[in-house]
XYZ file of C-alpha atoms in Angstrom:
643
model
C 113.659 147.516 62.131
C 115.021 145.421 59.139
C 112.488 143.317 58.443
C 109.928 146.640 58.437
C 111.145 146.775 54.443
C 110.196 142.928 53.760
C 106.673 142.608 55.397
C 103.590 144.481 54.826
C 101.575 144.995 57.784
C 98.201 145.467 55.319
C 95.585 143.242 53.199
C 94.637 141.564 55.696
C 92.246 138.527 55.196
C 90.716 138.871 59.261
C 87.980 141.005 59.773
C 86.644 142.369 62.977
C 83.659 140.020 62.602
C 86.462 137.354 62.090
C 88.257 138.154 65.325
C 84.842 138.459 67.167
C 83.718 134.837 65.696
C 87.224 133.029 66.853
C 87.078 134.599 69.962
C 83.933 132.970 71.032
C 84.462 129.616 69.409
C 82.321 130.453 66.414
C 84.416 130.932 63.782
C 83.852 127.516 61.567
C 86.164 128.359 58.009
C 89.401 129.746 59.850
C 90.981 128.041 57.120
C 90.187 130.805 54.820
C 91.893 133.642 56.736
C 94.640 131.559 58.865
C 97.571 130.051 57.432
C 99.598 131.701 54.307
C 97.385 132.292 51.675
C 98.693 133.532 47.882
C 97.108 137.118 47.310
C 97.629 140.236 45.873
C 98.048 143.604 47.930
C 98.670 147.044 46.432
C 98.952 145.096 43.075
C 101.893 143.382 44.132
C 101.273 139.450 44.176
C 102.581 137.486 47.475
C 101.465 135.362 50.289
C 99.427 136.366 53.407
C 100.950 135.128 56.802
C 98.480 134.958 60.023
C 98.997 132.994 63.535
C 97.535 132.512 66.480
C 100.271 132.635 69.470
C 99.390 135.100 71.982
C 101.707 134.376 74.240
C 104.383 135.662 71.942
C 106.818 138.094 72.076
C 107.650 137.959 68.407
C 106.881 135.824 65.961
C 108.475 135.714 62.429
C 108.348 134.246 58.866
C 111.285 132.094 57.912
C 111.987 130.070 54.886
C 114.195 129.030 52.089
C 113.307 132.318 50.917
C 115.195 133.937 53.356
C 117.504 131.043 54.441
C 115.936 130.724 57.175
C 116.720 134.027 58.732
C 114.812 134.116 61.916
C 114.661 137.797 62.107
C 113.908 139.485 58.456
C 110.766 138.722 58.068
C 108.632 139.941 61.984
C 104.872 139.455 62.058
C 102.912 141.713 63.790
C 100.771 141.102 66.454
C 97.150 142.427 65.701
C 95.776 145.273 68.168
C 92.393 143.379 68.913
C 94.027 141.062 72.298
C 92.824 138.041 69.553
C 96.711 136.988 70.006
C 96.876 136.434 66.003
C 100.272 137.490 64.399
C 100.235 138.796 60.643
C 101.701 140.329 57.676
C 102.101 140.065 54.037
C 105.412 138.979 52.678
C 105.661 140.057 48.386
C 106.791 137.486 45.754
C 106.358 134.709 47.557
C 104.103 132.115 46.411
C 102.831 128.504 45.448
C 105.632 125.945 46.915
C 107.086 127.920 49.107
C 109.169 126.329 52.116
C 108.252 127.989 55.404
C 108.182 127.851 59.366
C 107.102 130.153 62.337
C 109.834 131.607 64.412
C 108.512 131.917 67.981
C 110.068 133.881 70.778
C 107.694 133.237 73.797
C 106.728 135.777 76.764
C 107.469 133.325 79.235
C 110.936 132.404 79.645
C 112.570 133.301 77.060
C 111.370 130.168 75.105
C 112.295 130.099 71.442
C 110.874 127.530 68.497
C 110.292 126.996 64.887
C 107.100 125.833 64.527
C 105.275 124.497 61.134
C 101.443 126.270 60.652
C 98.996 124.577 62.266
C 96.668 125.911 59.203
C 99.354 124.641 56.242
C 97.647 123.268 53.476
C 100.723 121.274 52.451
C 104.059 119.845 54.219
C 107.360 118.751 53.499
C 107.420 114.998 53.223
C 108.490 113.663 56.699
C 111.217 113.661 58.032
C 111.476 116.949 57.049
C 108.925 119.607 58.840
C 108.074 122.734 57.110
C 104.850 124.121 55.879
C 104.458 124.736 52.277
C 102.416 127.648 50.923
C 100.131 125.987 48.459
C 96.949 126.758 46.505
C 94.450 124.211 46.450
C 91.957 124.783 44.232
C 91.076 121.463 42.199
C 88.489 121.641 39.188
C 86.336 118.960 40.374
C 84.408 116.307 37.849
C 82.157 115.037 40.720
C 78.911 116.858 40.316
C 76.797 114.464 39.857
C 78.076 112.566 42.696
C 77.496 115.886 44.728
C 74.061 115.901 43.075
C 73.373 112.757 44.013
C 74.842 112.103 47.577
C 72.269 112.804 49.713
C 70.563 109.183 48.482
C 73.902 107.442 48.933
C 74.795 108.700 52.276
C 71.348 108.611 53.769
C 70.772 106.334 56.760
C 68.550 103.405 54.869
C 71.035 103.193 51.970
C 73.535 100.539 52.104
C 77.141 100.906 53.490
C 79.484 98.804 53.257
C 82.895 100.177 53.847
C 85.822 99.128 52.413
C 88.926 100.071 55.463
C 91.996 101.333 53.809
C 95.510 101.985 54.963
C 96.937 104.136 52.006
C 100.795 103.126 52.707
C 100.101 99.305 53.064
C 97.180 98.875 51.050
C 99.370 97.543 47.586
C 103.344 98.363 47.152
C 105.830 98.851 44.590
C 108.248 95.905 44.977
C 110.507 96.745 42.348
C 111.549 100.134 43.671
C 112.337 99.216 46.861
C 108.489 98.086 48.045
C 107.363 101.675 48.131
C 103.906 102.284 49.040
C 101.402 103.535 45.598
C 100.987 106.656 45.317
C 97.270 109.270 45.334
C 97.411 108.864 41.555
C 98.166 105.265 41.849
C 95.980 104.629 44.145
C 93.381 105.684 42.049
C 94.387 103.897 39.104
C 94.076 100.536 40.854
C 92.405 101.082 44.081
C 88.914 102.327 42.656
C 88.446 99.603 40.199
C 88.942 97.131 42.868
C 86.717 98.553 44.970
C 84.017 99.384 42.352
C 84.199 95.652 41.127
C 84.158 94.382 44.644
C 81.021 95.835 45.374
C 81.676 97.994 47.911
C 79.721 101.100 48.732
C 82.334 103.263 50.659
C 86.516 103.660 51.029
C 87.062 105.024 54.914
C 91.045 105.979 54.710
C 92.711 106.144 58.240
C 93.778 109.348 58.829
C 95.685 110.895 55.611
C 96.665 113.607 57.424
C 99.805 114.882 57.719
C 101.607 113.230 60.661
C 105.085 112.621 61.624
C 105.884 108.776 62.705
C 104.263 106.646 60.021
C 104.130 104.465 62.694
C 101.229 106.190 64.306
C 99.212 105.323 61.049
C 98.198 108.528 61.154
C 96.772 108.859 64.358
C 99.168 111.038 65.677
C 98.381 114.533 63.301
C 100.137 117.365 63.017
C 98.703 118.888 59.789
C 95.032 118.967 60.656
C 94.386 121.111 57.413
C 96.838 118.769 54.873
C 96.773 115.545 53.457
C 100.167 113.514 54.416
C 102.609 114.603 51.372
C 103.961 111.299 51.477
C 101.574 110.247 48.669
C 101.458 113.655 46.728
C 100.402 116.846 46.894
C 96.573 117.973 48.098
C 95.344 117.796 44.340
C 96.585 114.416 43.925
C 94.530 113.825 46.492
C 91.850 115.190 45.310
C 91.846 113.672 42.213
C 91.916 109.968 43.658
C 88.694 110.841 45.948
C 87.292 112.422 42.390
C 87.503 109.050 40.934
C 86.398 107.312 43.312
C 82.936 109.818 43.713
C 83.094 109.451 39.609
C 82.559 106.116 40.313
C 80.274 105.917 42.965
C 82.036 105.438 45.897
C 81.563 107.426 48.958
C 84.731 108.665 50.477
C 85.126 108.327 54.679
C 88.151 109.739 56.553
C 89.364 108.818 60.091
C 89.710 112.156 61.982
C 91.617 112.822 65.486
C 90.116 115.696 67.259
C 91.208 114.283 70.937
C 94.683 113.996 71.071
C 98.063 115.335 68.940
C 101.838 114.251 69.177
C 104.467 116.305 71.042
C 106.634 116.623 68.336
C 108.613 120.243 68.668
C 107.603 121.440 65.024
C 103.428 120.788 65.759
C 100.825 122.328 68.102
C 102.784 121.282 71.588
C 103.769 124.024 73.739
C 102.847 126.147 70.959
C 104.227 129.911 71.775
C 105.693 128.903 75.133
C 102.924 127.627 77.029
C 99.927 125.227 76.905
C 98.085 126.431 74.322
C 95.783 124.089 72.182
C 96.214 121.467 75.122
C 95.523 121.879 78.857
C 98.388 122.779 81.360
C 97.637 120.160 83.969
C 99.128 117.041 82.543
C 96.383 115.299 84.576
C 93.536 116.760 81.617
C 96.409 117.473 79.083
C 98.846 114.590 78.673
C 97.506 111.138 77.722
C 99.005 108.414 78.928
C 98.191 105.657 77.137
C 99.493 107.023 73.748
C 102.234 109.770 74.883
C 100.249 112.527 73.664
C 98.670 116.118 74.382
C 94.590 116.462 74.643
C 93.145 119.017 73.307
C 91.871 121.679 75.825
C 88.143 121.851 73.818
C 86.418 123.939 76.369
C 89.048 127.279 74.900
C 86.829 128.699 72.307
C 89.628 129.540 69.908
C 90.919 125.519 69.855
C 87.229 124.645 69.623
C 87.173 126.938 66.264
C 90.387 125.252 65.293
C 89.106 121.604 64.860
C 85.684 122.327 63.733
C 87.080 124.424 60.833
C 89.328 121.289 60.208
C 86.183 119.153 59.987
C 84.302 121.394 57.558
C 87.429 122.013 55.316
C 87.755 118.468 54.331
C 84.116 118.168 53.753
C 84.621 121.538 51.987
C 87.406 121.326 50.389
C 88.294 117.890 49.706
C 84.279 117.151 49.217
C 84.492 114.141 51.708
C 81.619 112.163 52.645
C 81.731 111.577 56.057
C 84.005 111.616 58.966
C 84.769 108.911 61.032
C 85.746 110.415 64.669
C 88.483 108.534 66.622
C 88.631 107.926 70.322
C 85.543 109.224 71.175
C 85.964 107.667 74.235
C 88.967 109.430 75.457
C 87.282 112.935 74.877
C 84.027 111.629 76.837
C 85.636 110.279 80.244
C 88.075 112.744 82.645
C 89.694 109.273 84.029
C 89.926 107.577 80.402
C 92.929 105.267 81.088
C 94.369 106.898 84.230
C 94.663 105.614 87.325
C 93.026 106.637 90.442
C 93.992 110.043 91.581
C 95.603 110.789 88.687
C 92.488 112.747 87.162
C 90.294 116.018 87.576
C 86.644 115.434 88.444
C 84.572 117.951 86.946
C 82.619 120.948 88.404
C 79.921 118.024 89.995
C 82.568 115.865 91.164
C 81.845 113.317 88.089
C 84.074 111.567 85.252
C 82.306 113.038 82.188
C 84.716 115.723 80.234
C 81.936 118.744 80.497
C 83.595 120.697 77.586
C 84.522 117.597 75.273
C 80.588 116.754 75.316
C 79.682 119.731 74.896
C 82.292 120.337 71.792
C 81.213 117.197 70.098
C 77.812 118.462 70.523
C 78.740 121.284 68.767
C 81.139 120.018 66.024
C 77.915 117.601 64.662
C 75.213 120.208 65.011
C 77.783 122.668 62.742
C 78.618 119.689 60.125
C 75.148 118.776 59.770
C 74.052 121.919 59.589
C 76.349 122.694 56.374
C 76.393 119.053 54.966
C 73.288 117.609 55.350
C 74.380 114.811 52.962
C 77.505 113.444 55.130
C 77.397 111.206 58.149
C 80.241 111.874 61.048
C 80.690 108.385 62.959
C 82.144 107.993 66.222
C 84.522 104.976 67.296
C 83.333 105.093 70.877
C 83.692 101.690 73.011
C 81.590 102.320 75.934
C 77.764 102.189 76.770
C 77.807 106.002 76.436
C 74.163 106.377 75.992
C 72.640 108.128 72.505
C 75.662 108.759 71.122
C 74.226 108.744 67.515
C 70.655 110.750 68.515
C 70.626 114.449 67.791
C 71.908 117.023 70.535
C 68.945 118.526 70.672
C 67.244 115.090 72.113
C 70.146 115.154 74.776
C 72.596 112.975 72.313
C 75.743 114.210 70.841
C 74.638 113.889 67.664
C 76.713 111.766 65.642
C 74.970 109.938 62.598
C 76.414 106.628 63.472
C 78.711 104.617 66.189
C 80.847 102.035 65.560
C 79.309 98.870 67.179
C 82.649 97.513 69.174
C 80.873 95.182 71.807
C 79.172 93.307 68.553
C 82.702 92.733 66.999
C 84.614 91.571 70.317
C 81.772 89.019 71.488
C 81.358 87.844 67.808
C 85.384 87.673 67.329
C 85.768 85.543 70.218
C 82.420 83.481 69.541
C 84.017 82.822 66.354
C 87.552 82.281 67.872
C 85.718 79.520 69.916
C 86.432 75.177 68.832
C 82.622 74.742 67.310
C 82.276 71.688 69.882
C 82.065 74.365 72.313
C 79.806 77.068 70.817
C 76.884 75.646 72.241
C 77.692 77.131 75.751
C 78.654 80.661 74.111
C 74.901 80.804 72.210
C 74.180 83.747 74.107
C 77.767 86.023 73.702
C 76.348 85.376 69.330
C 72.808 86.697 70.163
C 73.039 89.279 72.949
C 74.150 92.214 70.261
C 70.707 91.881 68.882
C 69.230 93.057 72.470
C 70.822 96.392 71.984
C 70.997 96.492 68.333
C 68.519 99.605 67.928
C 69.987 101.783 71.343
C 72.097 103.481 68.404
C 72.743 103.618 64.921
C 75.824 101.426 64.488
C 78.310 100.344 62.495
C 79.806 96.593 62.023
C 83.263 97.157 62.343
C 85.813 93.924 61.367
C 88.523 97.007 61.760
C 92.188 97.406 61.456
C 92.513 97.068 65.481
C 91.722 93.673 65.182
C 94.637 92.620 62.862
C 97.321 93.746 64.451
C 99.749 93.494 67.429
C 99.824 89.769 67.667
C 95.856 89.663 67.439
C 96.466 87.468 64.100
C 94.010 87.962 60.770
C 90.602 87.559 60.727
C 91.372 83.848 59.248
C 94.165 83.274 62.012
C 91.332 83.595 64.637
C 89.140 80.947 63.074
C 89.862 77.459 64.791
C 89.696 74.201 63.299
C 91.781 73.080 60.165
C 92.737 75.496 56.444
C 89.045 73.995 55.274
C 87.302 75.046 58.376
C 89.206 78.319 58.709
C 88.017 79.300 55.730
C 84.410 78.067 55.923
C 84.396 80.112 59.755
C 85.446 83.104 58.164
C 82.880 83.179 55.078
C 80.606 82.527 57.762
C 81.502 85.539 59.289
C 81.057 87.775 56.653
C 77.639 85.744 56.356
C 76.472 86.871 59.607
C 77.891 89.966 59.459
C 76.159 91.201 56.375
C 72.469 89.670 57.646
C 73.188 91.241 61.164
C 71.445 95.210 61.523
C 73.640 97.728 60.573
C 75.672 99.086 58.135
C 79.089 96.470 57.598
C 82.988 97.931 57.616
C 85.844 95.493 56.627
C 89.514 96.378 56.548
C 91.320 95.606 53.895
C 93.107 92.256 53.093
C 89.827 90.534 55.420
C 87.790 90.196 52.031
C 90.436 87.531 50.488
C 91.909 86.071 53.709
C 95.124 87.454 54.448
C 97.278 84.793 56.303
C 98.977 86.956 57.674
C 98.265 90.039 60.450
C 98.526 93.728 58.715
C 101.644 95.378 58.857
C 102.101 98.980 58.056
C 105.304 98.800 56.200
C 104.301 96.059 54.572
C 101.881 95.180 51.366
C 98.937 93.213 51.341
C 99.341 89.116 50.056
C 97.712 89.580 47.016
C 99.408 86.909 45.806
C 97.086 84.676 48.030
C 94.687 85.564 45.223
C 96.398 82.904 42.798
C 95.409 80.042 45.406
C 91.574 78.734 45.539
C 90.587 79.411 48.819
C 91.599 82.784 48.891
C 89.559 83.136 45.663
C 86.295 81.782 47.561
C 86.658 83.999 50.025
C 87.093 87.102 47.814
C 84.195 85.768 45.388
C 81.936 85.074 48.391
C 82.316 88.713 49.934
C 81.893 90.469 46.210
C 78.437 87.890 46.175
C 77.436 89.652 49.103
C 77.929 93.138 48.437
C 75.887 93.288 45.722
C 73.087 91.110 47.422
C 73.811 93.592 50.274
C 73.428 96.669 47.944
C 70.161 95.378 45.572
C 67.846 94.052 48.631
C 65.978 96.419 50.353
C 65.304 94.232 53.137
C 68.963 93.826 53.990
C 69.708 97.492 54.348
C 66.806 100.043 54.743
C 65.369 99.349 58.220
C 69.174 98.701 59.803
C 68.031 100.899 63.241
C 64.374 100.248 64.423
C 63.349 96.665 65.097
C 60.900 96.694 62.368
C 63.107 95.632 59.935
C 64.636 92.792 61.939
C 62.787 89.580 63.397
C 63.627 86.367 65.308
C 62.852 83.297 63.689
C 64.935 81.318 66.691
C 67.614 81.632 68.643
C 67.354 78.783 71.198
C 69.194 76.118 69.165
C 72.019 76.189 71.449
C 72.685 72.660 70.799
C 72.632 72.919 67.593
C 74.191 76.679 67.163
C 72.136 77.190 64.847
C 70.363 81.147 64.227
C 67.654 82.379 62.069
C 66.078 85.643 61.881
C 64.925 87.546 58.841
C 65.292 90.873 57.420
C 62.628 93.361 56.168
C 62.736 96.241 54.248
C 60.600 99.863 54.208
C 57.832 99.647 52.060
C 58.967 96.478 49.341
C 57.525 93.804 51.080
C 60.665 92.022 50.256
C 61.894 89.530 52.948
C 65.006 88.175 53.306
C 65.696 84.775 55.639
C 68.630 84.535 57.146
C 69.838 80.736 58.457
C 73.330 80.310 60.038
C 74.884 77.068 61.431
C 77.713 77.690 63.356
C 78.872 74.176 63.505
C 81.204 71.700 61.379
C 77.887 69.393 60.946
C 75.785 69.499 57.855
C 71.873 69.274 58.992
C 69.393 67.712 56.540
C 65.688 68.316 56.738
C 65.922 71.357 59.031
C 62.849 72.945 59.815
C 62.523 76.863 60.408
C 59.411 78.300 60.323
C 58.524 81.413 58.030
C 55.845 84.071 57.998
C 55.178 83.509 54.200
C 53.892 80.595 52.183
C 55.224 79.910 48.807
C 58.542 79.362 47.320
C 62.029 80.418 49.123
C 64.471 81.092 46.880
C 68.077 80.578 47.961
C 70.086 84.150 47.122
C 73.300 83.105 48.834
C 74.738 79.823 50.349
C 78.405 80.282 51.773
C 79.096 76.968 51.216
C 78.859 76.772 47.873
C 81.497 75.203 45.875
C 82.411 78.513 43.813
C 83.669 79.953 47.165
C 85.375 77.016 48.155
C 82.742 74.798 50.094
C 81.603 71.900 50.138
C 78.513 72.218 47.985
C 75.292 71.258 50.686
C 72.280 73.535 49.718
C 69.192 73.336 48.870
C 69.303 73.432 44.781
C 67.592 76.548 44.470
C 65.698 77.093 47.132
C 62.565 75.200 49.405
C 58.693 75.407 49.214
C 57.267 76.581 52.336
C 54.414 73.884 53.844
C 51.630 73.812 56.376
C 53.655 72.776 58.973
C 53.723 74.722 62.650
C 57.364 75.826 63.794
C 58.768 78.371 65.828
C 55.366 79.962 66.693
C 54.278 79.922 62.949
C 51.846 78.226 60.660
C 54.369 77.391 57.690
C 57.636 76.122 57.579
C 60.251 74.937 54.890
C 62.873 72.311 55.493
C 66.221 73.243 55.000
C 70.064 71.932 54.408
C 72.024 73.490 56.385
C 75.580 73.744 55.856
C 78.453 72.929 57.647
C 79.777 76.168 59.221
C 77.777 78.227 56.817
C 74.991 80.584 56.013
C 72.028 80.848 53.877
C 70.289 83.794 52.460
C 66.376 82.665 51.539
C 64.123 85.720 49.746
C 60.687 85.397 49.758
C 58.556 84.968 46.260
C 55.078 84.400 47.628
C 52.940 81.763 47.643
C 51.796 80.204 44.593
């Protein structure tokens, strides 16, 4: 056979162990033996092809190496019924342009196909696999050494959401997006002098339709080349460690795109999705579901989890559609799903990968969070597995940001009737460990921007949405904002469009901004407003019966400083004077924070400095201080004792 004289059929990276690991779902770092890998066998330097496709016939290497000759370069399929083609091709190496000829079993079916282990891709809309060595000398360590603090459950998060294409463009060469190295020239300052703890990308990995923001993924082991290659990468999430920022990416294990060139219909039949389109086609976004109860797919995305916490030394993953994976009839009609094996809704083999996927991250990164965007009452979806949980360190909270978006949304003359939809999150605020999310979902598809939802006039819009922020950072839990909320962007995010920085040159946009950098760094020095975010013993009703009035107050306690922090929100367009809230501490109350003030564009009530508390009974308790209350805004009161 001709292509006998190109390929090697030795050095192979797969052991038997290997094989005996993928077979039973086990096998956690297939990233280091699957693929094309640069090595040297006999002495001769080249790259190292292996595939999974066992319902192959043949399966080849083709490239510009060989001009794409489908036939000169066979794998060969290994003798251990693990399905995985392989072979060793000489003088090939770094940057090399490659794709999987496939001649199926079953019907003669032919395709190209890019690796589903590539490192590195051609730029879409071209679709190759490029062989690529990505080792990175890292200047992070005492980030890495350091981590475990930052990450940790009681330290503070606040998450800055970030849409790499969209986030700032080039508008004098023809508005392209910035790219990794860019990015980290202008994008880690920002967010280091903003305050913010964390950067959560949405998914950076590679993916054909920009469209799709990255949702749809095809390269589950490569960052998206249209921003650089997988150092450049690396070297933007370096600086942003080197500066003490956390680094969060959005990660797809439910669902991939059926583009010909990606996992779809892989070697002729279904074989990272289910067959039955009625488990493995999903509706609602046009795209195949992973089949996670096959042990070799389950080994598949769990070694993509681990390699960009390996690899690319990220700091947490941020699951998407955790909903989808959880629920059999997740937006299908009736009759057009499977029940399982006790005639219920719950995907059996989902749970029980997601079960598995946490238990193996945590178990080799004990100083990373995974966080699941799940929208259900799905119940203990961030307790351990072992508990009966599925083990996620954290859940987005998505009932607290719909009832609070369209509280908000609400004319304040009416807000008195909708008390309860600004209150009830509290009730379940300790079922899980959540997360805040103001998220890119909410921006988009006619939804309008954060300030677009605010009623009332430009003054008002602006004074609801600092209030916002307000409540959102005094609320339990750790706080997630997508880009372009912290200055208020007019208008709703586009993908192939920039950010209105520009907005920055106008006052009110400068408020805003100024008012959520104020709060990050309150946020990130008191205890009390970030420790205790998931047991009620760091959060306490003052009152929330002041319907009338819509006015809240609670306060916030911390582990072991003593600090307290009051928080005092009045959700209407009417200053109050001489406001009475009673505390659990004598002494002087120090204002910290007053959304109103004039700096962020208010209209300067407060309480010039802060109010002494006296022995006067309210809301159940023996002192009290009398505040002003601003119109539609929030104060932040800290405790100094009594004197």
């Amino acid at each position: 056979m001709m292509g006998q004289t190109n390929v090697l059929y030795k050095g192979s990276l797969l052991t038997e162990h290997d094989i005996y690991l993928f077979k039973e779902g086990n096998h956690f770092k297939l990233f280091e033996k699957m693929g094309s890998h640069v090595t040297t066998v006999d002495g001769v330097r080249g790259t190292h092809f292996a595939v999974w496709a066992p319902n192959a016939r043949a399966v080849s290497v083709m490239g510009d190496f060989n001009g794409w000759n489908k036939e000169s370069h066979p794998l060969k399929v290994r003798e251990d019924s693990s399905g995985i083609w392989e072979g060793f091709i000489k003088g090939l190496g770094n940057g090399t342009i490659y794709k999987y000829h496939i001649v199926s079993r079953e019907n003669g079916y032919q395709v190209d196909k890019g690796d589903p282990f590539a490192f590195h891709w051609e730029t879409p809309p071209k679709t190759a696999s490029i062989v690529w060595d990505i080792n990175y000398e890292w200047g992070n360590g005492d980030w890495m050494q350091k981590r475990h603090t930052a990450n940790a459950l009681d330290a503070p998060y606040s998450i800055y959401e970030v849409h790499l294409g969209s986030w700032r463009r080039v508008p004098e060469q023809e508005d392209r997006s910035l790219s990794y190295r860019e990015m980290a020239d202008h994008l880690v300052g920002y967010v280091k002098e903003m305050g913010f703890t964390h950067v959560e990308f949405l998914p950076i990995m590679e993916h054909p339709f920009y469209g799709s923001w990255g949702y749809q993924t095809v390269g589950y082991f490569a960052p998206t080349s249209r921003y650089g290659t997988p150092q450049d990468l690396m070297y933007l999430i370096d600086q942003l460690h080197q500066n003490s920022i956390g680094v969060i990416l959005d990660w797809v294990p439910s669902h991939f795109p059926s583009d010909e060139h990606g996992l779809a219909y892989f070697d002729g039949t279904y074989l990272y999705e289910h067959a039955d389109p009625k488990k493995g086609f999903q509706p609602e976004w046009k795209s195949y579901i992973f089949n996670h109860g096959r042990y070799e797919v389950r080994s598949f995305l769990i070694s993509s989890a681990l390699f960009w916490l390996d690899k690319y030394r990220v700091d947490g993953l941020r699951v998407d559609a955790v909903a989808s994976m959880l629920y059999l009839d997740y937006a299908r009609n009736e009759g057009d799903w499977i029940p399982n094996i006790y005639g219920g809704k719950e995907n059996l083999d989902a749970i029980s990968f997601i079960r598995r996927l946490n238990e193996v991250v945590y178990e080799h990164h004990p100083d990373v969070q995974t966080i699941a965007e799940e929208s259900t009452a799905w119940p203990m979806v961030s307790r351990p597995a072992y508990v009966g949980g599925l083990g996620f360190g954290m859940k987005w909270n998505m009932g607290w940001m719909h009832d609070t978006l369209d509280y908000f949304s609400a004319n304040p003359i009416f807000r008195k009737y909708h008390q309860n939809q600004l209150t009830f999150s509290i009730w379940y605020a300790f079922f899980e460990n959540f997360v805040l999310p103001l998220s890119h979902d909410e921006v988009v598809y006619g939804k309008g921007s954060l300030l677009q939802k605010m009623p009332g006039d430009d003054w008002q819009r602006f004074a609801n949405l600092r209030l916002l922020f307000g409540y959102m950072y005094g609320h339990p839990g750790k706080k997630l904002l997508f880009m372009g909320g912290e200055f208020g962007q007019w208008n709703e995010w586009y993908h192939e469009k920039s950010l209105d920085w520009d907005l920055l040159e106008r006052p009110p946009h400068q408020g805003v901004r100024k008012w959520v950098q104020d709060m990050n760094h309150l946020y990130r020095s008191e205890p009390a407003l970030h420790e205790v975010d998931f047991s009620n013993e760091g959060f306490e009703w003052i009152d929330f019966h002041d319907a009338d009035s819509s006015v809240i107050s609670f306060i916030r306690k911390g582990k072991t400083s003593g600090d307290i922090i009051l928080v005092v929100a009045n959700f209407t367009p009417v200053p109050r004077v001489g406001y009475r809230v009673g505390v659990p501490r004598g002494g002087v109350w120090k204002e910290m924070l007053n959304s109103d003030a004039e700096v962020y564009g208010g209209s300067g009530f407060g309480n010039l400095g802060g109010a002494e508390a006296s022995q006067v009974p309210c809301h159940g308790r023996y002192q009290s201080v009398s505040l002003v209350l601003p119109p539609l805004g929030v104060v932040f009161l800290k405790s100094e004792g009594a004197r």
